[in-house]
XYZ file of C-alpha atoms in Angstrom:
584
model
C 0.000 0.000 0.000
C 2.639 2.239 0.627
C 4.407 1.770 -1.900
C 1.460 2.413 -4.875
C 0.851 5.231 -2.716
C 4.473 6.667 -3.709
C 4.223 5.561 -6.765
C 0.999 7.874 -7.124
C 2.708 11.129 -5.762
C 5.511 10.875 -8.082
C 2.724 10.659 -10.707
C 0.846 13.535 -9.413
C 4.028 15.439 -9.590
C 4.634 14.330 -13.218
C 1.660 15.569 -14.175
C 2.012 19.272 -12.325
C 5.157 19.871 -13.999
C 3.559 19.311 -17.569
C 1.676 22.031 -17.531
C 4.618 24.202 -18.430
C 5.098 23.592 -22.088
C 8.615 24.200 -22.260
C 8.967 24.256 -26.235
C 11.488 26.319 -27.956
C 9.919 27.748 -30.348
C 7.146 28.413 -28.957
C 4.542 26.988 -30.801
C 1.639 28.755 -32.284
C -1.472 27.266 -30.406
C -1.383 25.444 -27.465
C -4.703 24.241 -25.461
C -4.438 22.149 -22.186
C -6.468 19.078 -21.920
C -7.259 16.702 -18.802
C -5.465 13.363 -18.178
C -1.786 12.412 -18.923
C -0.010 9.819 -20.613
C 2.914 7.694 -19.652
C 5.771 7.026 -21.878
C 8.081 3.957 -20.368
C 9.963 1.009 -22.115
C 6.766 -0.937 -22.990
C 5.632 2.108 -25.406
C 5.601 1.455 -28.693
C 5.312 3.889 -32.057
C 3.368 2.964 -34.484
C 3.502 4.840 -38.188
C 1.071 5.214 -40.883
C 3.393 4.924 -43.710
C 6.918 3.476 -43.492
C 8.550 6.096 -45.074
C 8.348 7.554 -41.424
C 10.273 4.665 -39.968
C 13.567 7.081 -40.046
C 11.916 9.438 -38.023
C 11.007 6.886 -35.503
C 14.266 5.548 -35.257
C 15.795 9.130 -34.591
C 13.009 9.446 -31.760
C 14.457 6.381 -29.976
C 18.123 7.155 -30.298
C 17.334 10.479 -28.610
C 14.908 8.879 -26.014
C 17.309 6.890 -25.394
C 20.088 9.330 -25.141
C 17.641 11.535 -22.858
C 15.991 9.189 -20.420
C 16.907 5.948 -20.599
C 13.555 4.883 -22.495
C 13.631 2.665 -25.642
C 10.004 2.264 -26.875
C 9.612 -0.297 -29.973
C 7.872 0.626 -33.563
C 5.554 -1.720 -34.289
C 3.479 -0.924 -37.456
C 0.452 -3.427 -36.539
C -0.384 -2.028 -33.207
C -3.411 -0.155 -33.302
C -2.720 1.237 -29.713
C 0.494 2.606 -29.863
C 1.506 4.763 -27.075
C 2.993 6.806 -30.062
C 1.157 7.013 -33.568
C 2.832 9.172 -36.100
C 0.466 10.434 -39.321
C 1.556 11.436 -42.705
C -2.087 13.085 -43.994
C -3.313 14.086 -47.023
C -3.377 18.303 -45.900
C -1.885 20.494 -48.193
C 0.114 21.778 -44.799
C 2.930 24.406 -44.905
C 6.018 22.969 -45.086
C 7.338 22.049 -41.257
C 3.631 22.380 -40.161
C 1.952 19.809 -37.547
C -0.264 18.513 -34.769
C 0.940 17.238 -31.936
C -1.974 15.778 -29.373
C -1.547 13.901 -26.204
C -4.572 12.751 -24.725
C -4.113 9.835 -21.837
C -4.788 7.040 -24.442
C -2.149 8.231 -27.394
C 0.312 10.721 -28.454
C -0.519 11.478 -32.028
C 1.511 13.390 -34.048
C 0.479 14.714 -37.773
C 1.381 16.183 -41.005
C 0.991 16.372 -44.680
C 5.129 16.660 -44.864
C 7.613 14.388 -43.012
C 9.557 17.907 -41.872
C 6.715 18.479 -39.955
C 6.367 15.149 -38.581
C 9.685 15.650 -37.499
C 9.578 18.479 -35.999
C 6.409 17.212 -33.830
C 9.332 14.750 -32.546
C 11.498 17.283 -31.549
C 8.162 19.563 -29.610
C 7.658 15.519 -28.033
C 11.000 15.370 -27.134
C 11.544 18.725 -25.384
C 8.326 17.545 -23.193
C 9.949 14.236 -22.593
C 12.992 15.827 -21.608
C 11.828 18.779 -19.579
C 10.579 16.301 -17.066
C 12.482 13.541 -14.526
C 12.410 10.359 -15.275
C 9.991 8.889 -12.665
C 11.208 5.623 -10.763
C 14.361 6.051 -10.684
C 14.638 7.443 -7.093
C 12.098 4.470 -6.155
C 12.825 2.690 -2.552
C 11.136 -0.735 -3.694
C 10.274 -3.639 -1.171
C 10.655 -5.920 -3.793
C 14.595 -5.984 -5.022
C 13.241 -7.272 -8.542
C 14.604 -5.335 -11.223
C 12.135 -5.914 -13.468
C 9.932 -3.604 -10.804
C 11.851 -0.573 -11.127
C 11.746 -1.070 -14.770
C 7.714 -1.390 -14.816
C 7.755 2.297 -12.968
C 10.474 4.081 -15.420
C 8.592 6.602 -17.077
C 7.775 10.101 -17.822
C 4.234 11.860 -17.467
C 2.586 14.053 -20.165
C -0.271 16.022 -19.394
C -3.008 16.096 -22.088
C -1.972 19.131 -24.707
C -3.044 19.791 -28.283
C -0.634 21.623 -29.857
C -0.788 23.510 -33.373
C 2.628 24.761 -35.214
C 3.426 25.628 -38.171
C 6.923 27.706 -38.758
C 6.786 31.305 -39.338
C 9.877 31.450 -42.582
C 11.137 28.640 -44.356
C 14.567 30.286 -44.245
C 16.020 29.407 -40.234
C 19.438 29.460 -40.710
C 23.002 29.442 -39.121
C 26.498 30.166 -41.105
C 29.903 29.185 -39.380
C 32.896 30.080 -40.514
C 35.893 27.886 -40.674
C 38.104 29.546 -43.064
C 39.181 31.769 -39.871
C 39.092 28.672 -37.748
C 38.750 25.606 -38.399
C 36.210 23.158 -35.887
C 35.825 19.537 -37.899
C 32.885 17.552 -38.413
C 32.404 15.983 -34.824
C 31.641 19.513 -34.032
C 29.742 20.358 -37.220
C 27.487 17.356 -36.680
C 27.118 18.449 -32.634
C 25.931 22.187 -33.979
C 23.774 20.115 -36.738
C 21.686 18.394 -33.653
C 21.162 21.457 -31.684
C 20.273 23.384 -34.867
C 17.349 20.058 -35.472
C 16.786 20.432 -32.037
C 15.638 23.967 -31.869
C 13.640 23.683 -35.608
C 16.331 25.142 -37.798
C 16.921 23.978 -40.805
C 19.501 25.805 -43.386
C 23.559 25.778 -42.783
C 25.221 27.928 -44.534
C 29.352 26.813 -44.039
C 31.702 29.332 -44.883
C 34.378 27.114 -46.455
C 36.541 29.671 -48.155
C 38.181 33.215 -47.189
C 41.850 34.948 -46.341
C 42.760 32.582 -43.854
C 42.065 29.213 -45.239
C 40.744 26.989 -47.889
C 38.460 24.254 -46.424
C 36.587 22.216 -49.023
C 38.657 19.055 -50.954
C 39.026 20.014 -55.133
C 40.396 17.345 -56.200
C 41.083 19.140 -60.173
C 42.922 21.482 -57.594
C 45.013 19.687 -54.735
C 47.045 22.863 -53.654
C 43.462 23.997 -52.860
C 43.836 22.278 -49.989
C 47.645 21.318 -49.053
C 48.640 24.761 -49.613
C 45.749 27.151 -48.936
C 44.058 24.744 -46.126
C 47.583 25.342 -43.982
C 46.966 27.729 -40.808
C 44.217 29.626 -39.455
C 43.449 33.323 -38.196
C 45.607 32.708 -35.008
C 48.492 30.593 -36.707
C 49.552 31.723 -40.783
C 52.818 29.375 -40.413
C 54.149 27.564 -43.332
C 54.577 24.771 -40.510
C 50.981 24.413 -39.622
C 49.043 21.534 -41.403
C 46.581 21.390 -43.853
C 42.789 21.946 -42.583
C 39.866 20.998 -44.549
C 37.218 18.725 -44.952
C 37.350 15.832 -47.762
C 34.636 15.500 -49.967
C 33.777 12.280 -48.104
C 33.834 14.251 -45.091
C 31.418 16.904 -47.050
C 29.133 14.068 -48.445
C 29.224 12.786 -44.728
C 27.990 16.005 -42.609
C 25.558 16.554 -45.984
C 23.547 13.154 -44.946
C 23.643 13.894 -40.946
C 22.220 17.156 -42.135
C 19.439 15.687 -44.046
C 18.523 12.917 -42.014
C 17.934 15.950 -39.197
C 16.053 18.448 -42.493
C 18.871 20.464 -42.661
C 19.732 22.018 -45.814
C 23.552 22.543 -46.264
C 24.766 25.399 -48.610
C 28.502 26.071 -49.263
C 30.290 29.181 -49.618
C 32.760 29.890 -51.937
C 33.949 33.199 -51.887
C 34.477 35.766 -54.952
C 36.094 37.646 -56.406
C 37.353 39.242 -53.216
C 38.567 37.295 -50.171
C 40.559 34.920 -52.188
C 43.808 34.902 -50.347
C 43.922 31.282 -49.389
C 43.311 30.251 -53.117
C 45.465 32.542 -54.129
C 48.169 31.373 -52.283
C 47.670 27.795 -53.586
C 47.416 29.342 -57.430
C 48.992 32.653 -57.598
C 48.496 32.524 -61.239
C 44.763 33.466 -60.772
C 45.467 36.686 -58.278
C 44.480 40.375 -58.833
C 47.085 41.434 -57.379
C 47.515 43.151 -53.526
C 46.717 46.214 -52.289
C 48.619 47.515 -48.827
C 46.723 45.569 -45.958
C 44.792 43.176 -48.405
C 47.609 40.983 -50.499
C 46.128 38.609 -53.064
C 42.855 39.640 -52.309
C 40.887 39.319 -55.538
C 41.168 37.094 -58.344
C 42.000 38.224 -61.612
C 39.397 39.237 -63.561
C 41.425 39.714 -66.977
C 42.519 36.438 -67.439
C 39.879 33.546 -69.541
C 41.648 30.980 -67.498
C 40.432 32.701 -63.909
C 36.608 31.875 -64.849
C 37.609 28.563 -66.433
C 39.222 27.689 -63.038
C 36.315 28.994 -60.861
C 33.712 27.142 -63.060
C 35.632 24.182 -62.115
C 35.627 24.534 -58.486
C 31.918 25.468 -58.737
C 31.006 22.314 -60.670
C 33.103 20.040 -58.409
C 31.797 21.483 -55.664
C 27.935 21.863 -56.505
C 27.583 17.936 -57.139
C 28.793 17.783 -53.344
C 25.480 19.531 -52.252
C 22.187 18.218 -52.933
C 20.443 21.454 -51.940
C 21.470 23.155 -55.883
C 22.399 26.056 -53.969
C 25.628 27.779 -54.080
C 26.736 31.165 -51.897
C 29.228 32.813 -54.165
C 29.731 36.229 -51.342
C 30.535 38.924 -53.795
C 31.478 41.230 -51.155
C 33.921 43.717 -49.868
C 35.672 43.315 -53.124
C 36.749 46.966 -52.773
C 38.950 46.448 -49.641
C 41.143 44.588 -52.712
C 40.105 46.137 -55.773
C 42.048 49.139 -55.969
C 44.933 46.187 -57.080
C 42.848 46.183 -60.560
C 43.889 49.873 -61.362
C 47.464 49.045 -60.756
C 47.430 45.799 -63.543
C 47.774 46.988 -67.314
C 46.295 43.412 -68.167
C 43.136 44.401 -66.081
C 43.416 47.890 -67.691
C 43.182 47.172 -70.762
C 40.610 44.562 -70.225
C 38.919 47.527 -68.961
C 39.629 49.787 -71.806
C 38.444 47.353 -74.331
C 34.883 46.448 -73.250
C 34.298 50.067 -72.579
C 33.979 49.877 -68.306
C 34.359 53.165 -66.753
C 35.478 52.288 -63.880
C 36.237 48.791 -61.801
C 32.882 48.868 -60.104
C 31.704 47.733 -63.609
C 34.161 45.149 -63.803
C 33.837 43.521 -60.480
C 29.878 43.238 -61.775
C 31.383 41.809 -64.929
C 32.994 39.367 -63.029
C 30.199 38.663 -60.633
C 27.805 38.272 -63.620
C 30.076 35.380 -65.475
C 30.218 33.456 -62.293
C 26.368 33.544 -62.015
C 25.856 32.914 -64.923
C 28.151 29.683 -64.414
C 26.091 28.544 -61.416
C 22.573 29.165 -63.022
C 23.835 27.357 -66.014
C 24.553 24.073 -63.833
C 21.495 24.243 -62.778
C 21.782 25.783 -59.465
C 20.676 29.149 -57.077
C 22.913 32.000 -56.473
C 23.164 33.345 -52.886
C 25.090 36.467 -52.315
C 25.860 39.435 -49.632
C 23.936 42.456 -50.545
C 26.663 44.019 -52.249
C 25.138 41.987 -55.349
C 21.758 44.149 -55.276
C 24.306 46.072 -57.797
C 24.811 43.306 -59.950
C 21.713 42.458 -62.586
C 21.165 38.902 -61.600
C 17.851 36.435 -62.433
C 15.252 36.982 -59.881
C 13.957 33.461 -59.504
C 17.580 32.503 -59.069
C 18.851 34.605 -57.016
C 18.769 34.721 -52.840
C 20.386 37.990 -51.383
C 21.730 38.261 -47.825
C 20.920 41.413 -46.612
C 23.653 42.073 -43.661
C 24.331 45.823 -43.478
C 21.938 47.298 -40.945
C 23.309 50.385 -41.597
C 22.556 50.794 -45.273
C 18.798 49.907 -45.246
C 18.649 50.988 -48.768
C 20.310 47.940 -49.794
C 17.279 45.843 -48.277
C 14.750 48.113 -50.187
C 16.842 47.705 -53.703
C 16.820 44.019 -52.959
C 13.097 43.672 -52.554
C 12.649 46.616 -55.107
C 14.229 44.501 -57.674
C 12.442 41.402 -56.736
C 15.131 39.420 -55.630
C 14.206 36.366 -52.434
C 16.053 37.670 -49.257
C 17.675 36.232 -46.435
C 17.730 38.810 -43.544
C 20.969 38.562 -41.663
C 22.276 42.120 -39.883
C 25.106 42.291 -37.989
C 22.706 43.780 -35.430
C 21.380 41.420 -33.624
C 22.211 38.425 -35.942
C 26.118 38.410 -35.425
C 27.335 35.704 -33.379
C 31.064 36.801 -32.588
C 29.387 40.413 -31.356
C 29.789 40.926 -27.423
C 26.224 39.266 -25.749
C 26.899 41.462 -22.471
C 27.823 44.402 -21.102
C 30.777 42.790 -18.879
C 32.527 40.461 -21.973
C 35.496 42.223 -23.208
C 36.198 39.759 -25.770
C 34.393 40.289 -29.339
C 32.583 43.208 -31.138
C 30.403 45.756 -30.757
C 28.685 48.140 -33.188
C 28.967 51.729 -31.158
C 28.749 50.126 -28.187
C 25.739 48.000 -29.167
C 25.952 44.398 -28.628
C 24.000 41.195 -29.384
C 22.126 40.101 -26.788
C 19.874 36.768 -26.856
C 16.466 38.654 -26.493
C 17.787 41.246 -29.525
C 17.897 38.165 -31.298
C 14.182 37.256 -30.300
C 12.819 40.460 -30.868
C 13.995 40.143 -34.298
C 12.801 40.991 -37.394
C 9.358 42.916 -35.980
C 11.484 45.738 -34.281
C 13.764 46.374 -36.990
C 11.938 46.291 -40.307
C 8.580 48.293 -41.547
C 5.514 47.010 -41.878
C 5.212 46.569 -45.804
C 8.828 44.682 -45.422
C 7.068 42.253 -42.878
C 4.202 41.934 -44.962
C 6.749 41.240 -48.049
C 6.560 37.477 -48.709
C 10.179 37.858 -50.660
C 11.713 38.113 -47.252
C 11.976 34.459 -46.950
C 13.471 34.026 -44.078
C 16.588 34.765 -41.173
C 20.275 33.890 -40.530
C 22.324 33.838 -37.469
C 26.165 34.043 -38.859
C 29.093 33.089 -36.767
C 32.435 34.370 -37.620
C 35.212 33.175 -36.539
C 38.389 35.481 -36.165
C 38.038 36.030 -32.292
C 36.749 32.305 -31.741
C 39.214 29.756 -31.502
C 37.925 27.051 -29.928
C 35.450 24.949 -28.815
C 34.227 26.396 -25.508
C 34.301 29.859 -26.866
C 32.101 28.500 -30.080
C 29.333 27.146 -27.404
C 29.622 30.564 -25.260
C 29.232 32.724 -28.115
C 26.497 30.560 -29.760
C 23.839 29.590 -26.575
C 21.574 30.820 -25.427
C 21.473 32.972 -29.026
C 20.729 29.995 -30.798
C 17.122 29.961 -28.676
C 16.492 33.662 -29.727
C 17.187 32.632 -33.326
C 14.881 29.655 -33.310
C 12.009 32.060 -31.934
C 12.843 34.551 -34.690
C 12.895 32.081 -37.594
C 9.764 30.516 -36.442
C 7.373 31.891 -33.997
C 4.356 33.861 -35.108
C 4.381 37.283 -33.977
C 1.288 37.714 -32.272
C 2.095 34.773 -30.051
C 5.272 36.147 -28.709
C 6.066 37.064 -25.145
C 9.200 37.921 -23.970
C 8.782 37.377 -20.058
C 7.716 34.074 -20.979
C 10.666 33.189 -23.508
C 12.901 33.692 -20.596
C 11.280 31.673 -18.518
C 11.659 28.858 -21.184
C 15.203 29.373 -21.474
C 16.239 29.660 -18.307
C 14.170 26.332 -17.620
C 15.885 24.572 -20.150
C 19.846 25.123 -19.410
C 19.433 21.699 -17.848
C 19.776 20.500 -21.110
C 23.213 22.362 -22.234
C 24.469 21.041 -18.595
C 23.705 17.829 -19.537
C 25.360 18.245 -22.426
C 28.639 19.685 -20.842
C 27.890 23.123 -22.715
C 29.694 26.338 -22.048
C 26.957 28.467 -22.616
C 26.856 32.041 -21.478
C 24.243 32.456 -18.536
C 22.543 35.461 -19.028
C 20.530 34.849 -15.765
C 23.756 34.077 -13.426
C 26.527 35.531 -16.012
C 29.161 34.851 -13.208
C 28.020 30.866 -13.362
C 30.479 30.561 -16.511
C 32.816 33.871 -16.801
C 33.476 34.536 -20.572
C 35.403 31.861 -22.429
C 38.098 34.076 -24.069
C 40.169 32.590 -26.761
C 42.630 35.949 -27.432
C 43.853 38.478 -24.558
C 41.647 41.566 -25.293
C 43.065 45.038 -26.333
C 40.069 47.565 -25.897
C 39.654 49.607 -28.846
C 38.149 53.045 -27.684
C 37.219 54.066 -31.685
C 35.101 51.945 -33.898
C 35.366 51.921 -37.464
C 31.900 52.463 -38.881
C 32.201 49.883 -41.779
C 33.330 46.499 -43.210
C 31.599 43.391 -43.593
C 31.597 41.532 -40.122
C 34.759 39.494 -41.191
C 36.554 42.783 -41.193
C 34.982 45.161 -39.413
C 37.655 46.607 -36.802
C 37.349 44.013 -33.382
C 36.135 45.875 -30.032
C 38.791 43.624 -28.620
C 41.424 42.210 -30.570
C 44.324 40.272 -30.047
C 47.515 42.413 -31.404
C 49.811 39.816 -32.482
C 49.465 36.146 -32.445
C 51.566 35.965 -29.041
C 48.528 37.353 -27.512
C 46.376 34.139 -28.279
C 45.873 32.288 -24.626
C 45.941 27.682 -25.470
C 42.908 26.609 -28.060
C 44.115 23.537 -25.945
C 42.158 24.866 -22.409
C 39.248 25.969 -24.458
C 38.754 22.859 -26.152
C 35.106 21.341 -25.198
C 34.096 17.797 -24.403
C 30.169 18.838 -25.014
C 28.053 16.772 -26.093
C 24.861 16.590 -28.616
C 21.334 17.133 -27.783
């Protein structure tokens, strides 16, 4: 008697806790319902068409991983614990229905995204709760007892989602630094865990070529050698093989993440340049071998065969080709007679016209293998197909450049430095990172975002597809400071890319994050704690010089850092940084 009578507190307790939906991102209806559910080792998930048996196999691995709990799919049984429903809905892409009632958790959808993502709502429930029975003080020493009473408690709920942009993206750069795949694929679970769904990897820059080209092997053994922090001959080579691409592609899609490369041009080409010096522009004070040449037929020859090789590495048909801050390079071009005389011939004024030139033929190259062109919103200048073309708008401070974009009709990704900048400070108190006039990036910036920032006809505008968290890398060296600068803004950014407007509450989102950095404990995450910030003092990868004047302009990559370290003495041990976190 005593015992069942323990066994129905911790029940009772279950079910309390469950009435805090604990979902980030918020979901767009939620409505309470009577009863719970238990899920334990003798649930099982059923599926109404077996191209959902992926997804079900995902939910156990991370059951598993979360709580112990291993419940079986089984197709024939009619009273699954679990039942998950492809339907016949036109839904939006992403959309489901999630409802737990005390006799099934059903979860539906007319796309297997958004049965997937009604997983990943489950799975926050299941994990936002204890694990009841495993504190148990049984009379009986039968293990099979304790087993019986392992479970977790669900209060009824019928929830109602659908996301609010199709575009929920995050960019990391690892020309600057470089991370590897373990880490990629760690980033790749949280980014499924928190319902976003395009990575954007910035594989090519100054410091480092990243991406295998196998036409091109100094690609890689020459221009893959250092980093931002180490530019020694000595170093070795870092980049990913196009097995390694082809691997972190599949963990991507088996999570509906859509991975989109960068390869950088004409400007920031000092890596390949270094490999191929035959295909430079030439160097400017500052800025050596920034550009590639635009005179020279054998430049776009060479460039349409890195594109090709590395387009058939990416299912997604989508290529980022940058196109900007050419002009920290370009003055190089007036010094070349080759490029001057190029000029001279086809009539360009000036080599604004030329570095369109150059951006058009590369376009044209990636339209004409059948792919989408993504650039920085320095291509609003460039005349490029509107049904091909995705622009990132990331200059906050030239808003014009977001009206041209949408003026000319052009998809856009909306990605300002303010608030979407990842190596910006978070807090008033970090010393290490950027700023923009003193104005930093905090989390609830993030989930404020776009509805503060933009006017009400660009809200409306349904060529705004979307938003982009980007993470650059100069002043992040390792793995602890990559997980500090990245939670809890990764939450804000899930809100932003998905949750409807008019269900948005700010008071509330904080309560939801602060409940959930049980989860990045678990996970042995260095996360900044915005609601304790002295729990984990700022992971600093470089000793900070404070930098009383900021320079107004430059592209994030080059922007002038509010701290910076001076010389690569200054660096403190990648070594101390490095991180033994864990997945979701």
């Amino acid at each position: 008697m005593k015992y069942k009578f323990l066994i129905a507190l911790l029940l009772i307790s279950g079910y309390l806790k469950a009435q805090n939906l604990n979902i980030i991102p918020q979901p767009r209806s939620v409505v309470s319902g009577s009863g719970q559910i238990s899920i334990n080792n003798h649930s099982t998930i059923s599926l109404s068409d077996t191209s959902l048996t992926t997804l079900a196999i995902y939910f156990q691995k991370e059951l598993f991983k979360a709580k112990g709990l291993s419940p079986a799919i089984n197709n024939g049984d009619l009273k699954s614990t679990v039942k998950l429903v492809l339907t016949n809905t036109n839904q939006t892409i992403g959309a489901y229905a999630l409802k737990i009632t005390p006799e099934q958790v059903t979860i539906s959808s007319s796309n297997k995204e958004g049965v997937f993502y009604g997983l990943i709502s489950l799975l926050q429930l299941i994990k936002d709760h204890p694990k009841e029975g495993d504190n148990l003080t049984l009379a009986s020493t039968d293990a099979t007892d304790a087993r019986e009473y392992q479970n977790v408690s669900l209060a009824s709920t019928e929830i109602t989602d659908a996301p609010r942009y199709q575009w929920r993206g995050l960019m990391l750069d690892e020309s600057r630094h470089f991370f590897g795949k373990q880490k990629v694929k760690q980033i790749l679970d949280w980014m499924a865990y928190y319902k976003l769904n395009k990575f954007h990897w910035h594989l090519t820059d100054v410091q480092g070529w990243r991406i295998e080209i196998k036409k091109y092997p100094r690609l890689t053994s020459v221009g893959g050698v250092g980093d931002y922090s180490d530019t020694s001959a000595e170093a070795i080579p870092m980049y990913y093989t196009q097995n390694d691409i082809k691997e972190v592609v599949n963990y991507a899609a088996q999570r509906f993440i859509t991975v989109i490369p960068e390869i950088d041009m004409p400007g920031h080409a000092t890596a390949a340049n270094k490999a191929y010096p035959e295909y430079s522009g030439g160097s400017v004070a500052g800025y050596p071998n920034f550009t590639f040449n635009p005179a020279k037929e054998e430049t776009y020859q060479y460039l349409a065969n890195v594109i090709k090789e590395t387009t058939a590495l990416f299912p997604s048909k989508m290529i980022h080709l940058g196109g900007d801050e050419v002009v920290l390079g370009i003055k190089a071009w007036s010094l070349d007679t080759a490029i001057a005389r190029m000029m001279q011939n086809k009539g360009f004024a000036d080599v604004g016209t030329l570095e369109r030139y150059f951006f058009k033929r590369m376009t044209d190259t990636v339209t004409n293998m059948g792919s989408k062109i993504l650039a920085w919103d320095e291509a609003t200048q460039t005349d490029l197909p509107t049904g091909k073309t995705i622009i990132f708008w990331w200059r906050q401070n030239l808003p014009g450049q977001l009206s041209l974009a949408l003026q000319k009709n052009y998809q856009v990704v909306l990605c300002p430095r303010l608030p979407l900048y990842l190596d910006f400070l978070q807090d008033g108190t970090h010393v290490s990172g950027r700023n923009w006039k003193g104005v930093f990036n905090r989390y609830t910036d993030i989930y404020n975002f776009p509805d503060r920032q933009l006017n009400a006809d660009q809200l409306a505008s349904n060529q705004i597809i979307g938003v982009q968290a980007n993470i650059w890398t100069e002043k992040i060296a390792s793995e602890k400071r990559l997980d500090f600068m990245l939670f809890p803004r990764i939450a804000g950014l899930a809100e932003a890319g998905w949750t409807a407007p008019e269900v948005k509450n700010e008071a509330a989102f904080n309560e939801r994050v602060q409940a959930g950095l049980k989860n990045w404990d678990a996970a042995d995450i260095y996360y900044f704690n915005p609601f304790d910030p002295q729990a984990h003092p700022e992971a600093v990868d470089f000793a900070p010089v404070i930098r009383k004047t900021p320079v107004a302009e430059k592209h994030g990559r080059h922007y002038k850092a509010h701290s910076k370290a001076s010389k690569r003495g200054n660096k403190i041990s990648a070594k101390s940084h490095k991180s033994t976190s864990k997945s979701t």
